[in-house]
Each structure stands twice: as structure tokens, then as C-alpha cells.
Amino acid sequence: MSFLDVWYFIIGNPVLNVLIALSHILGGSFGGAIVVLTIIVRLISWPLTKRQLKSSKAMQEMQPKIQELQRKYGKNQQKLQQETMKLYKEAGVNPLGCLWPMLVQLPIWIALYQAIMGALATTPESLLGLAHRLYSWDIVNQAIPLSSTFLWLDLAGQGDIILAIIVGGTMWVQQKMTQAPAVDPRQQSTSRMMLLMMPLLFGFISLLVPSGLALYWAASNIIGIITQYFFTGGWGYLKFRSPSQSTQ
Amino acid sequence: MKQPKILLLVVIALLPLILVSCIPGGTQSARGWSGTAVDDGVIYVGTVDGRVVAINSSTQIQKWSYSTDPPATIYTTPIADGDLVYVGTYSGQVLALSTLARSQNLTFPQRGYGEWKWDCPKENAKSNAIVADLLVSEDTIYVSSSNGRVYSLDKEFGDQNWESEILDEKQRKLWTSPVIHDGKLYVSTFDGHIYALALETGDLLDWSFESEAGFASSPVIDEDTIFLGSFDRYLYAVNVTIDSDEPMWKFPEEKPAGNWFWASPVIHEGIVYAGCLDDKVYAVEAETGKKLWEFDAGNPVVSSPVLMDNLLIVIDESGTVYVFDLSTEIENEATPLKTTSIGADVRSSFCAQGSLVYIRGEDNWIYVVNIDMGEVSWKVNLTIEE
């Protein structure tokens, strides 16, 4: 059994079949199936998200202490960084913790990419290849072949600029909500860079991958924003000014 | 310190794209699976590099080769009719190639030799690719297109006689060939319909059939019954004289087969022979849908079986050729008369003449199998060597 066989057995084929079954349940809407799958993935990764949100909330609550440290060690950057990290450590908070849910979702993204391209069967070879990856569920076989149209999107096609903007925009909002402003000026520039770069990169990548995958990212971001809003009770750092900004 | 951090972030952000590019996706590129046709001692086939090739079956020497321009993938099996060879391409063209003009390597099209080219309109569809085999009748060619329509073309000049309505609004893919019966054209669709069209005008007629699942194979018709495979893993028999969405029968009777009936079945003396992607070949009574026998090939049967006198020739995806003698009584499980392996995968349709079977392997070679001897008589590489 090759690595690829194991991959398809554990992740690739379950994602593909669940997606097709959902599509059939939703009256043949493959886009709707992607959105529902996003919700399922979000539910599965909820413990991780919850931890991240808790950490984010803790960081928000720590802001007065951080500002105090800023005032106290403003002139000694090394000390300020040390004290801030100490504070984070004591509170059990990781400022870059938001990356973990993304990394955990990576196998799902890859499986989803494969599922979208496989399920939509853009070539006759893909359609024939699909026969060997489907479960014997009636619900799956009755749904084949699928329509790739959803709203204005061709889910197998690439380069939808509106969707790319939505992906980038929602990612920026979600990150801005969760990312605590850094105190150290060097960290500040990295955080600022990350805040801008990640949405820009994902927006750009959205133009290169099938729209179905970009739809997953957009839906995932929107769900993330909603969850974050209700869990932390507001817009978080989206409305928050960093200590350096507030002192300027 | 700052630069490595930024680099790390760039790598993390690009990771999905990198992985998505490196790990094989669910899609496979369109390579084409044109089958073989033999006419007057010449083998015609489409190649994976977008050429139509004619090979003298006696000398095994290539007579001519025509490269589609721009190069296009070919799924359709060429159809030879007199001095002309008709072929459809994945780029949405139907070509009428003159064997005389191609032998002289003249520029295409040579109208004086009867050559023509027809471009399928794309309209608002994603594709106008021609995947299904062309249907050539007396003076007309019928074409199923990936834009969802069927076209009727004048065989002599390539002029369009008519276009049908969009038959599959949801998929817009007609990857199955139509069939003519009793002055009507029957077309199956991926959204689970069989439509009847008027031969002269392409208008939709009153009769139609609707199934819950899409139809995977092209329909074949015997007397008044259409036989075709479906994505729900059943083989359907539909009577065109009865206006009902209830099929005459569905095979298997109880639970579905192990996979799709992808290839079109063949019918001989009241028995339907159907290859299935569940590795089996089934013989089913055409009248009742009762199973007579089955044969487990051990690999999916992608190509349609071929009948030659009382012999049934089946090729599985791994390239093993099975010959069944239909004149002897077979009960429950069939045993092939002869078995020969060509050593290459097979997905294309194939043809048989005399005791020879002409097969295009997925490795882009033509294999000629002598079923009497049970061996590959000769083979030709279709790939142009650099």
C-alpha cells in the first residue's frame, strides 16, 4: 500500500464521498456542500479553536498589564520583551497560536482540493477515475456527475477576483480580531506584516486554485469571524488600538 | 531575527499552494482514448498527441498521419466511410479527412477531395469538447457536444443542418453518443434523461424517460428497447414505445452491481452482454433482465465488448483479452475460450475483423491480437520519436 493509497483511504476518499453525499442532500448544490463541510470541519476542530479563542480573550484582558509594562520598560526593549513574554507564559498564552488551527486544517485543504477536482470531473479521465474512489452508498452514486456551478462561480475554475477579495478580506478581519497587538516594536512590524501578508497571499492563492477551495476558505473565515464575535463578545482587536498607536 | 520570521510566515502561507501543487490531485489531464477502426485493410486511430493515423494492416506501415491544428486531444473513434475519415476532437471540431489528400500530405482542408472542418459553437458553456463517438448515417453526422446540444451535420459539406435544445442544462456535458431507431434519435444525458429527437429537425419529441441517476454509457437499441448503464450501478432496459419513467427492468434485480456500467452493452440473439467497472461481464436476458452468467475478469471492464460471429470479445482495463464462444451453452460462470494479455492498459473501444482484434493501449501503441493463436501478432508505436 503506497502513501497515496493510505492518504486516499484515511482522508481523501472520506472527504470526497461526504462532499458528494452532502451535495445530493442539498439538491445537487456542490457549493452548498462545501459550505456545510466547512461547518463540519469547524465543528471537529472546535476544541482547538476554543483554545485559540480563550487565548485571544486572555490576551485582550492582559492589555492593561501590557500597557503598564510598556510604560515601565518603554526605554529598555529587551526587558520589555522579556517581561511581556513572561506575562504571556504565566497566562498560558501563545501570540502566534492562531497558526495552529490553520496548520491542522492543511490536510483537509489538500483533500478538499482533490475532492473538488475529482468530484467535478472536468475531464473524461477524471470521471472514470472517480468510479474507483466512490463508496457504494446510493446517495453518492445517484449524485454523480455533479454540476460545478454555484452562485456566479465555476467551482472547478480558477481566478475569480470577487471570491479572492472575499477570502483576503475575511481573513484580514478574522486575524485582526484575534491577533493581539505586539508591544516590542520588532514584533509589531512582524505582526503588522503578517496581518497584511497572510490575507494578501491567500487572496492571491485563491486566484490560482479552484474556486471551490477558495469558497471553503471564505466560508471558514466567515464562520471564524462569527464564532469569534460571539465567543469573545465583540470585535476583539478589530476595534483595538495598539499601545504604540495609542501613545502617538 | 526579523527576516527569518517573515520567511517562516511566507512559507506557512504558501504551504497550502506548495502542497496542493505537489500532491497529485483528483483530476487527470485529458489524454484521450480514441479507439480503433478498420476499413479496407487500413487501421484508423486517434493518438494521445492529437493525430489521426492510418496504418496499413498488412504491411504494418503508417500510410498517413494528420496532426490536428492546434493539437487537440481525441476521444472519438475515427469513422471511415469511402474515401473520408470522420473524427471529433476535444477542442470542439469535427474533421472530414480525405485518405487521398492525407496520403499526399496536402494542407487541410482540401475541399476538392471532400474535406471539411466544422467548429462546434461554445455558446455560454464551459466547453464545446466532443467526447462521444460520432454517429454517421446515410448523409448525416450526429454530434454530441459538451455544450449540451446535439448537432446534425451534412456529411458531404459539413454544413450544420440543425442543433437541438440544450439537453442537459445542469451538466452541459453530452459525453454519450446518440442512437437512431425508427426515424428518431435517442440521446442519454448525465442528468438521467433519455430524449427522443426528430431526425430531420432535432426537435424534442413527446417521448422521454427520466431516471434518478445519470446515464454513464451511450444507449444501444435492439428492437424497441434501449439498453444503457447508469451511475447508480444498474443496467437499464427502457422500452421506447411505452411512455413511462418505469424501466422494463433494471439489472441486477436486487442490490446494485459493484460499480458503474460505463461501457455500452452489446446485444446478440436476445442476450445483453455488459461489461462493468466492478470487474465483471454479465450476460442478461434482454426480455426479462434475468442474469444468465457472469465472468470475473479481475479488472474493470472499461471498453465495450465486441461481437464477431459467435464470439464475444472482452478486454479488461489491464489489457487482457478474453474470448467467449457464445455457441456453447454457458451456465452461471463463464470460462473464456482464449485469454491473451497485451501488457498495456486499455480504455478505448476496439474492433475485430477476421481473427484479429485491433486495440489501442494507453501506452499509445496499437496491438493486433490474433485470437486463434491467442497471441499479439504485431504492434506499432504511435508516439513520434524525437
XYZ file of C-alpha atoms in Angstrom:
634
model
C 0.000 0.000 0.000
C 1.595 3.271 -1.114
C 1.455 6.565 0.800
C -1.101 7.805 -1.711
C -3.362 4.785 -1.106
C -3.186 5.375 2.644
C -3.896 9.064 2.122
C -6.968 8.356 -0.009
C -8.182 5.689 2.410
C -7.896 7.863 5.526
C -8.656 11.379 4.296
C -9.058 11.733 0.530
C -11.930 9.332 -0.094
C -13.949 10.135 3.075
C -13.844 13.861 2.215
C -14.795 13.153 -1.400
C -17.713 10.877 -0.533
C -19.053 13.074 2.251
C -18.900 16.070 -0.069
C -20.802 14.246 -2.828
C -23.372 12.890 -0.356
C -23.908 16.391 1.055
C -24.299 17.720 -2.442
C -27.065 15.184 -3.131
C -28.817 16.049 0.161
C -28.652 19.734 -0.781
C -30.391 19.135 -4.102
C -27.222 18.910 -6.182
C -25.569 22.074 -4.864
C -21.886 21.293 -4.679
C -21.143 24.805 -3.412
C -23.649 24.310 -0.611
C -21.942 21.011 0.200
C -18.588 22.790 0.514
C -20.113 25.309 2.938
C -21.701 22.528 5.027
C -18.416 20.593 5.008
C -16.694 23.747 6.237
C -19.097 23.881 9.151
C -18.423 20.204 9.901
C -14.656 20.760 9.806
C -15.075 23.780 12.042
C -17.109 21.692 14.486
C -14.479 18.945 14.518
C -11.684 21.449 15.100
C -13.759 23.288 17.719
C -11.581 22.217 20.725
C -8.576 23.752 19.008
C -10.492 26.859 18.016
C -11.859 27.188 21.540
C -8.359 27.081 22.947
C -7.272 29.707 20.493
C -10.249 31.934 21.309
C -9.628 31.575 25.027
C -6.041 32.576 24.453
C -7.203 35.525 22.378
C -9.641 36.617 25.062
C -6.931 36.293 27.707
C -4.663 38.477 25.615
C -7.359 41.113 25.357
C -7.745 41.087 29.117
C -3.988 41.373 29.513
C -3.785 44.588 27.547
C -3.839 46.932 30.591
C -0.927 44.957 32.082
C 0.941 45.107 28.794
C 0.424 48.840 28.597
C 1.740 49.119 32.103
C 4.845 47.163 31.102
C 5.181 49.464 28.107
C 5.200 52.480 30.389
C 7.589 50.818 32.804
C 10.142 49.378 30.383
C 9.483 51.576 27.377
C 13.133 52.519 27.076
C 14.528 49.024 27.519
C 13.189 46.963 24.656
C 14.926 43.744 25.674
C 13.490 43.913 29.178
C 10.073 44.855 27.817
C 10.087 41.823 25.530
C 11.232 39.543 28.337
C 8.550 40.799 30.714
C 5.841 40.585 28.067
C 6.776 37.020 27.177
C 6.824 36.190 30.875
C 3.330 37.606 31.198
C 2.149 35.560 28.205
C 3.742 32.451 29.662
C 2.121 32.971 33.047
C -1.259 33.374 31.403
C -0.625 30.315 29.160
C -0.984 32.394 26.023
C 0.829 31.968 22.680
C 0.732 35.111 20.497
C 1.206 33.027 17.322
C -1.314 30.396 18.423
C -3.711 31.361 15.637
C -1.495 29.491 13.180
C -2.171 26.068 14.671
C -5.809 25.670 13.589
C -4.662 26.645 10.106
C -1.909 24.035 10.084
C -4.274 21.376 11.419
C -6.666 22.142 8.583
C -3.944 21.710 5.965
C -4.690 18.005 5.236
C -8.360 18.928 4.869
C -7.466 21.642 2.346
C -5.458 19.187 0.294
C -8.171 16.513 0.488
C -10.751 19.133 -0.412
C -8.738 20.313 -3.388
C -8.510 16.718 -4.609
C -12.184 16.107 -3.865
C -13.292 19.202 -5.769
C -11.216 18.376 -8.824
C -12.165 14.704 -8.651
C -15.860 15.131 -7.954
C -16.420 17.750 -10.617
C -14.709 15.511 -13.173
C -13.609 18.152 -15.604
C -12.129 15.551 -17.948
C -13.467 12.151 -19.031
C -10.455 10.523 -17.355
C -11.366 12.198 -14.040
C -14.933 10.959 -14.308
C -13.767 7.417 -14.941
C -11.198 7.729 -12.137
C -13.987 8.742 -9.773
C -15.561 5.280 -10.117
C -12.717 3.771 -8.118
C -12.955 6.274 -5.262
C -16.668 6.232 -4.535
C -18.295 4.267 -1.748
C -21.204 2.026 -2.644
C -23.675 4.399 -0.959
C -26.733 5.051 -3.138
C -26.713 8.690 -2.129
C -23.235 9.111 -3.598
C -23.797 7.263 -6.838
C -27.080 8.978 -7.552
C -25.399 12.375 -7.280
C -22.812 11.705 -9.982
C -21.857 13.602 -12.055
C -22.026 16.928 -10.237
C -22.671 20.392 -11.513
C -19.804 22.815 -10.891
C -21.938 25.954 -10.885
C -22.645 27.732 -7.593
C -23.976 31.286 -7.471
C -21.774 33.089 -10.003
C -18.895 30.645 -9.528
C -17.497 27.789 -11.541
C -16.195 25.725 -8.643
C -13.696 23.849 -10.814
C -12.478 27.034 -12.483
C -9.851 29.471 -11.255
C -9.301 33.175 -10.994
C -12.493 34.643 -9.547
C -11.415 38.067 -8.322
C -14.528 38.708 -6.192
C -14.012 35.486 -4.288
C -10.303 36.257 -3.880
C -11.183 39.637 -2.342
C -13.700 37.963 -0.024
C -11.085 35.397 1.062
C -8.436 38.071 1.675
C -10.871 40.481 3.346
C -12.436 37.955 5.691
C -9.042 36.555 6.598
C -7.810 40.056 7.465
C -10.884 40.683 9.666
C -10.523 37.341 11.424
C -6.829 37.815 12.050
C -7.306 41.397 13.186
C -9.934 40.175 15.654
C -7.645 37.539 17.153
C -4.170 38.973 16.862
C -3.077 40.881 19.946
C -1.035 43.987 19.204
C 2.629 43.352 19.949
C 4.496 45.523 22.391
C 8.011 45.084 21.096
C 8.482 47.310 18.014
C 10.210 44.423 16.200
C 7.289 42.134 16.988
C 4.931 44.907 15.992
C 6.354 45.096 12.497
C 6.258 41.290 12.147
C 2.650 41.181 13.353
C 1.688 44.016 11.058
C 3.433 42.278 8.179
C 1.670 39.014 8.979
C -1.687 40.726 9.312
C -1.351 42.069 5.809
C 0.683 39.369 4.143
C -1.430 36.351 5.028
C -4.693 37.780 3.606
C -2.853 39.057 0.557
C -1.205 35.699 -0.040
C -4.415 33.755 0.480
C -6.246 36.202 -1.787
C -3.579 35.615 -4.409
C -3.617 31.823 -3.929
C -7.407 31.938 -4.295
C -6.852 33.087 -7.846
C -4.685 30.053 -8.572
C -6.698 27.221 -7.013
C -10.210 26.004 -7.974
C -12.935 28.361 -6.765
C -14.348 25.515 -4.670
C -11.291 25.581 -2.423
C -11.395 29.380 -2.203
C -15.070 29.072 -1.278
C -14.041 26.782 1.570
C -11.550 29.390 2.805
C -14.095 32.193 2.565
C -16.757 30.153 4.391
C -14.223 29.064 7.001
C -13.153 32.665 7.620
C -16.742 33.897 7.913
C -17.595 31.115 10.370
C -14.424 32.009 12.272
C -15.461 35.654 12.470
C -18.948 34.758 13.708
C -17.598 32.300 16.289
C -15.004 34.789 17.461
C -17.610 37.550 17.719
C -19.932 35.519 19.937
C -17.229 33.769 21.941
C -15.218 36.852 22.867
C -18.274 39.074 22.958
C -17.366 41.543 20.264
C -14.968 42.512 17.515
C -11.868 41.883 19.655
C -8.738 43.626 18.403
C -10.516 44.866 15.306
C -11.509 47.943 17.312
C -8.419 47.908 19.486
C -5.545 50.338 19.037
C -2.055 49.078 19.835
C -0.172 50.673 22.743
C 2.219 52.420 20.368
C -0.704 53.747 18.309
C -2.471 54.996 21.424
C 0.606 56.786 22.722
C 1.236 58.520 19.403
C 15.825 37.790 13.502
C 13.123 39.684 11.641
C 13.924 38.223 8.208
C 13.753 34.533 9.235
C 10.394 35.211 10.911
C 9.000 36.798 7.778
C 10.395 33.934 5.716
C 8.702 31.463 8.054
C 5.402 33.247 7.646
C 5.761 33.284 3.859
C 6.470 29.532 3.879
C 3.478 28.863 6.166
C 1.218 30.961 3.977
C 2.445 29.316 0.807
C 2.310 25.823 2.274
C -1.203 25.072 1.013
C -0.254 26.080 -2.501
C 3.007 24.136 -2.382
C 1.299 21.004 -1.074
C -1.625 21.339 -3.442
C 0.849 21.560 -6.328
C 2.970 18.637 -5.171
C 0.346 16.105 -4.131
C -1.487 14.546 -7.060
C -4.966 15.995 -7.346
C -8.232 14.243 -8.038
C -8.203 15.352 -11.609
C -6.466 13.714 -14.518
C -5.449 15.531 -17.649
C -7.363 14.930 -20.856
C -5.254 12.456 -22.836
C -7.984 10.991 -24.998
C -8.973 7.395 -25.571
C -9.728 7.173 -29.238
C -10.421 3.605 -30.304
C -9.526 1.746 -33.460
C -11.489 1.359 -36.669
C -10.545 -0.899 -39.577
C -11.717 -0.309 -43.101
C -10.430 -1.884 -46.286
C -7.242 -3.158 -44.680
C -6.387 0.161 -43.012
C -6.448 0.826 -39.260
C -7.563 4.317 -38.230
C -6.944 5.672 -34.742
C -6.538 8.930 -32.833
C -3.336 9.306 -30.822
C -2.637 10.943 -27.454
C -0.662 13.697 -29.197
C -3.671 14.737 -31.264
C -3.039 12.960 -34.545
C -5.245 10.798 -36.695
C -3.160 7.934 -38.029
C -3.808 5.426 -40.798
C -1.816 2.187 -40.731
C -1.753 -0.473 -43.388
C -2.772 -3.612 -41.526
C -0.934 -5.919 -43.952
C 2.416 -4.122 -44.018
C 2.083 -2.521 -40.553
C 3.427 0.674 -42.141
C 1.882 4.056 -41.481
C 0.031 5.281 -44.565
C -0.535 8.783 -43.340
C -0.853 10.898 -40.249
C -2.722 14.140 -39.739
C -1.923 16.423 -36.791
C -4.893 18.416 -35.544
C -4.140 22.119 -35.611
C -3.899 23.360 -32.909
C -3.119 19.944 -31.377
C -6.284 18.543 -29.810
C -6.972 15.535 -27.656
C -9.055 12.864 -29.402
C -11.632 10.706 -27.621
C -13.739 9.720 -30.594
C -13.001 6.665 -32.663
C -12.471 7.647 -36.303
C -15.183 6.516 -38.681
C -14.107 5.553 -42.186
C -16.679 5.996 -44.920
C -15.486 5.646 -48.502
C -12.503 7.930 -49.011
C -13.266 10.020 -45.958
C -12.475 9.567 -42.289
C -14.581 11.480 -39.742
C -13.312 12.360 -36.306
C -14.343 14.700 -33.475
C -11.848 16.495 -31.223
C -11.757 17.696 -27.639
C -11.283 21.229 -28.973
C -14.776 21.056 -30.458
C -14.097 20.299 -34.100
C -15.408 17.649 -36.436
C -13.000 16.864 -39.249
C -13.639 15.070 -42.518
C -10.239 13.833 -43.703
C -9.694 12.520 -47.190
C -7.496 9.450 -47.278
C -6.239 10.571 -50.693
C -5.358 14.113 -49.585
C -3.768 12.880 -46.359
C -1.675 10.321 -48.227
C -0.195 13.239 -50.181
C 0.168 15.307 -47.002
C -1.683 18.253 -48.582
C -2.791 21.215 -46.478
C -6.106 20.711 -44.723
C -8.914 21.064 -45.739
C -8.774 20.051 -49.408
C -12.314 20.802 -50.471
C -11.727 19.199 -53.859
C -11.179 15.933 -52.073
C -14.316 16.396 -49.988
C -12.535 17.553 -46.831
C -14.150 19.929 -44.374
C -13.940 21.142 -40.818
C -16.811 22.121 -38.517
C -16.379 24.176 -35.365
C -18.836 23.467 -32.602
C -20.203 26.671 -31.055
C -19.184 27.150 -27.454
C -22.052 29.481 -26.566
C -22.021 30.101 -22.813
C -20.870 26.607 -21.960
C -17.510 25.908 -20.353
C -16.574 23.595 -23.168
C -17.561 22.549 -26.659
C -15.441 19.392 -26.497
C -16.541 16.384 -28.474
C -16.017 13.289 -26.358
C -18.666 10.853 -27.604
C -18.225 8.922 -30.814
C -19.838 10.485 -33.862
C -22.913 8.824 -35.297
C -22.678 8.605 -39.072
C -25.817 7.755 -41.016
C -26.500 7.825 -44.744
C -25.947 11.512 -45.398
C -25.753 12.984 -41.917
C -23.380 13.071 -38.984
C -24.795 13.488 -35.472
C -22.543 15.043 -32.880
C -22.961 15.215 -29.093
C -21.173 18.226 -27.646
C -20.017 19.265 -24.182
C -22.106 22.422 -24.641
C -25.170 20.229 -24.008
C -26.525 20.109 -27.548
C -26.713 17.543 -30.324
C -25.837 18.749 -33.828
C -26.751 17.356 -37.202
C -24.174 17.970 -39.944
C -24.329 17.424 -43.637
C -21.913 14.579 -44.302
C -20.791 15.911 -47.699
C -20.001 19.533 -46.864
C -20.021 19.717 -43.073
C -22.820 22.284 -43.013
C -24.926 22.346 -39.883
C -28.461 21.080 -40.505
C -29.785 21.731 -37.015
C -28.918 21.975 -33.368
C -31.017 20.556 -30.568
C -32.097 22.345 -27.433
C -29.683 22.176 -24.520
C -30.496 18.673 -23.309
C -28.580 18.755 -20.053
C -28.953 22.197 -18.532
C -27.276 21.133 -15.283
C -24.159 19.435 -16.620
C -23.986 20.789 -20.162
C -21.944 17.685 -20.944
C -23.093 15.251 -23.566
C -20.396 12.620 -23.429
C -22.559 9.819 -24.809
C -23.363 9.083 -28.454
C -26.894 9.207 -29.818
C -28.550 6.235 -31.454
C -31.076 6.106 -34.304
C -34.181 3.973 -34.193
C -37.348 4.092 -36.216
C -36.724 7.596 -37.586
C -35.857 9.062 -34.188
C -32.640 9.999 -32.479
C -32.272 8.874 -28.878
C -29.844 10.654 -26.573
C -28.977 9.876 -22.944
C -27.733 12.507 -20.520
C -25.727 12.770 -17.317
C -28.766 14.242 -15.556
C -30.656 10.982 -16.010
C -32.787 11.557 -19.113
C -33.260 9.812 -22.389
C -34.692 12.111 -25.024
C -36.136 11.372 -28.432
C -35.352 13.921 -31.167
C -36.806 14.275 -34.641
C -34.137 13.195 -37.128
C -34.971 15.928 -39.629
C -35.278 18.908 -37.305
C -33.739 17.995 -33.953
C -36.986 18.970 -32.209
C -37.704 17.244 -28.927
C -40.422 14.653 -29.324
C -43.038 13.795 -26.735
C -41.372 10.619 -25.542
C -38.707 10.866 -22.851
C -37.511 8.829 -19.909
C -36.279 10.096 -16.574
C -34.229 8.233 -14.013
C -32.976 9.276 -10.578
C -29.365 8.789 -11.566
C -27.394 9.944 -14.589
C -26.620 7.661 -17.503
C -22.980 6.711 -17.833
C -22.950 4.805 -21.101
C -24.183 5.547 -24.593
C -27.520 3.927 -25.351
C -27.782 0.925 -27.642
C -31.087 -0.151 -29.079
C -32.474 -3.521 -30.055
C -35.958 -3.780 -31.426
C -37.803 -1.207 -29.308
C -35.638 -1.376 -26.214
C -32.792 0.896 -25.200
C -30.077 -0.648 -23.035
C -27.676 1.578 -21.133
C -25.682 1.800 -17.949
C -26.228 4.252 -15.156
C -24.145 5.876 -12.421
C -26.442 4.208 -9.856
C -24.719 0.901 -10.771
C -27.646 -0.557 -12.676
C -28.076 -1.541 -16.291
C -31.381 -0.187 -17.611
C -33.721 -1.541 -20.258
C -36.171 1.117 -21.438
C -38.959 0.463 -23.923
C -39.334 3.418 -26.285
C -42.920 2.525 -27.176
C -44.070 2.916 -23.578
C -44.484 6.402 -22.179
C -43.388 5.781 -18.617
C -40.452 6.515 -16.341
C -40.528 2.895 -15.175
C -37.858 0.886 -16.981
C -38.653 -2.529 -18.422
C -36.109 -3.848 -15.976
C -33.025 -2.856 -14.057
C -30.105 -5.208 -13.632
C -29.076 -6.501 -11.093
C -32.555 -7.161 -9.785
C -31.820 -6.647 -6.099
C -28.805 -4.729 -4.911
C -26.784 -2.732 -7.449
C -23.638 -4.019 -9.126
C -20.240 -3.322 -7.622
C -19.630 -0.275 -9.818
C -20.857 1.625 -12.873
C -21.840 0.114 -16.195
C -19.554 2.558 -18.015
C -19.278 0.779 -21.360
C -22.195 0.353 -23.724
C -23.506 -3.206 -23.768
C -23.866 -5.334 -26.907
C -26.873 -7.466 -27.806
C -26.804 -10.813 -29.566
C -29.718 -13.174 -30.059
C -31.773 -11.778 -27.238
C -28.920 -11.576 -24.756
C -27.336 -8.388 -23.454
C -23.600 -8.580 -22.737
C -22.462 -5.806 -20.447
C -19.033 -5.012 -19.073
C -18.932 -3.354 -15.678
C -16.336 -1.407 -13.695
C -16.843 -3.979 -10.909
C -14.506 -6.242 -12.961
C -17.324 -8.404 -14.301
C -19.013 -9.154 -17.578
C -22.684 -10.012 -17.312
C -24.904 -11.853 -19.759
C -28.516 -10.852 -19.205
C -31.710 -11.923 -20.917
C -32.834 -8.902 -22.960
C -36.528 -9.596 -22.423
C -36.520 -10.082 -18.666
C -33.229 -8.779 -17.237
C -32.514 -12.203 -15.771
C -28.846 -12.968 -15.303
C -27.634 -15.891 -17.414
C -23.988 -15.872 -16.484
C -21.167 -13.671 -15.300
C -17.426 -13.632 -15.651
C -14.985 -12.028 -13.237
C -12.109 -10.515 -15.206
C -10.343 -9.308 -12.093
C -10.041 -5.790 -13.520
C -12.607 -3.155 -14.504
C -14.137 -3.527 -17.942
C -13.991 -0.037 -19.431
C -14.305 -0.821 -23.154
C -17.478 -2.108 -24.728
C -17.397 -5.800 -25.670
C -17.280 -6.649 -29.355
C -19.185 -9.415 -31.133
C -17.687 -11.361 -34.003
C -19.906 -14.115 -35.343
C -20.485 -16.304 -32.305
C -17.556 -14.938 -30.390
C -17.743 -12.318 -27.665
C -14.522 -10.389 -27.172
C -13.966 -8.586 -23.898
C -10.920 -6.594 -22.848
C -10.382 -5.507 -19.263
C -8.557 -2.364 -18.175
C -5.299 -4.229 -17.606
C -5.244 -5.243 -21.266
C -6.285 -8.887 -21.035
C -8.334 -10.061 -23.984
C -10.988 -12.695 -23.258
C -12.797 -14.594 -25.985
C -16.081 -16.362 -25.215
C -17.753 -18.823 -27.515
C -21.443 -17.944 -27.468
C -22.438 -21.010 -29.478
C -21.773 -23.231 -26.472
C -24.095 -23.215 -23.511
C -22.746 -21.211 -20.607
C -24.173 -21.594 -17.146
C -23.686 -19.258 -14.198
C -19.974 -18.643 -14.572
C -18.356 -18.351 -17.968
C -14.931 -19.632 -18.906
C -13.161 -17.850 -21.731
C -12.157 -19.828 -24.773
C -8.926 -17.878 -25.085
C -7.098 -15.328 -22.949
C -4.317 -13.069 -24.181
C -2.619 -10.168 -22.465
C -1.247 -7.231 -24.434
C 0.641 -5.913 -21.397
C -0.814 -2.402 -21.541
C -3.909 -0.770 -20.052
C -6.949 -0.419 -22.297
C -9.738 2.130 -22.021
C -10.539 2.672 -25.688
C -13.072 0.960 -27.850
C -11.588 -1.687 -30.092
C -12.599 -3.524 -33.215
C -12.257 -7.043 -34.575
C -12.073 -8.392 -38.090
C -11.300 -11.913 -39.254
C -9.499 -13.411 -36.323
C -7.695 -10.180 -35.481
C -8.532 -7.729 -32.710
C -7.204 -4.164 -33.074
C -6.542 -2.431 -29.760
C -5.045 0.924 -28.798
C -3.282 0.659 -25.461
C -2.976 3.538 -23.014
C 0.751 3.397 -23.781
C -0.120 4.745 -27.259
C 0.692 1.540 -29.101
C -1.575 -0.355 -31.446
C -1.748 -4.044 -30.616
C -3.117 -6.600 -33.028
C -4.156 -9.794 -31.284
C -4.758 -12.996 -33.177
C -7.491 -14.712 -31.202
C -6.974 -18.047 -32.952
C -3.340 -18.138 -31.905
C -4.012 -16.389 -28.602
C -1.089 -14.003 -29.047
C -0.155 -10.470 -30.048
C 0.586 -10.757 -33.764
C 2.231 -7.396 -34.070
C 2.258 -3.938 -32.532
C 3.046 -0.422 -33.661
C 4.188 2.552 -31.598
C 2.029 5.600 -32.299
C 4.305 8.000 -30.448
C 6.539 10.097 -32.662
C 10.099 9.558 -31.584
C 12.099 12.753 -31.128
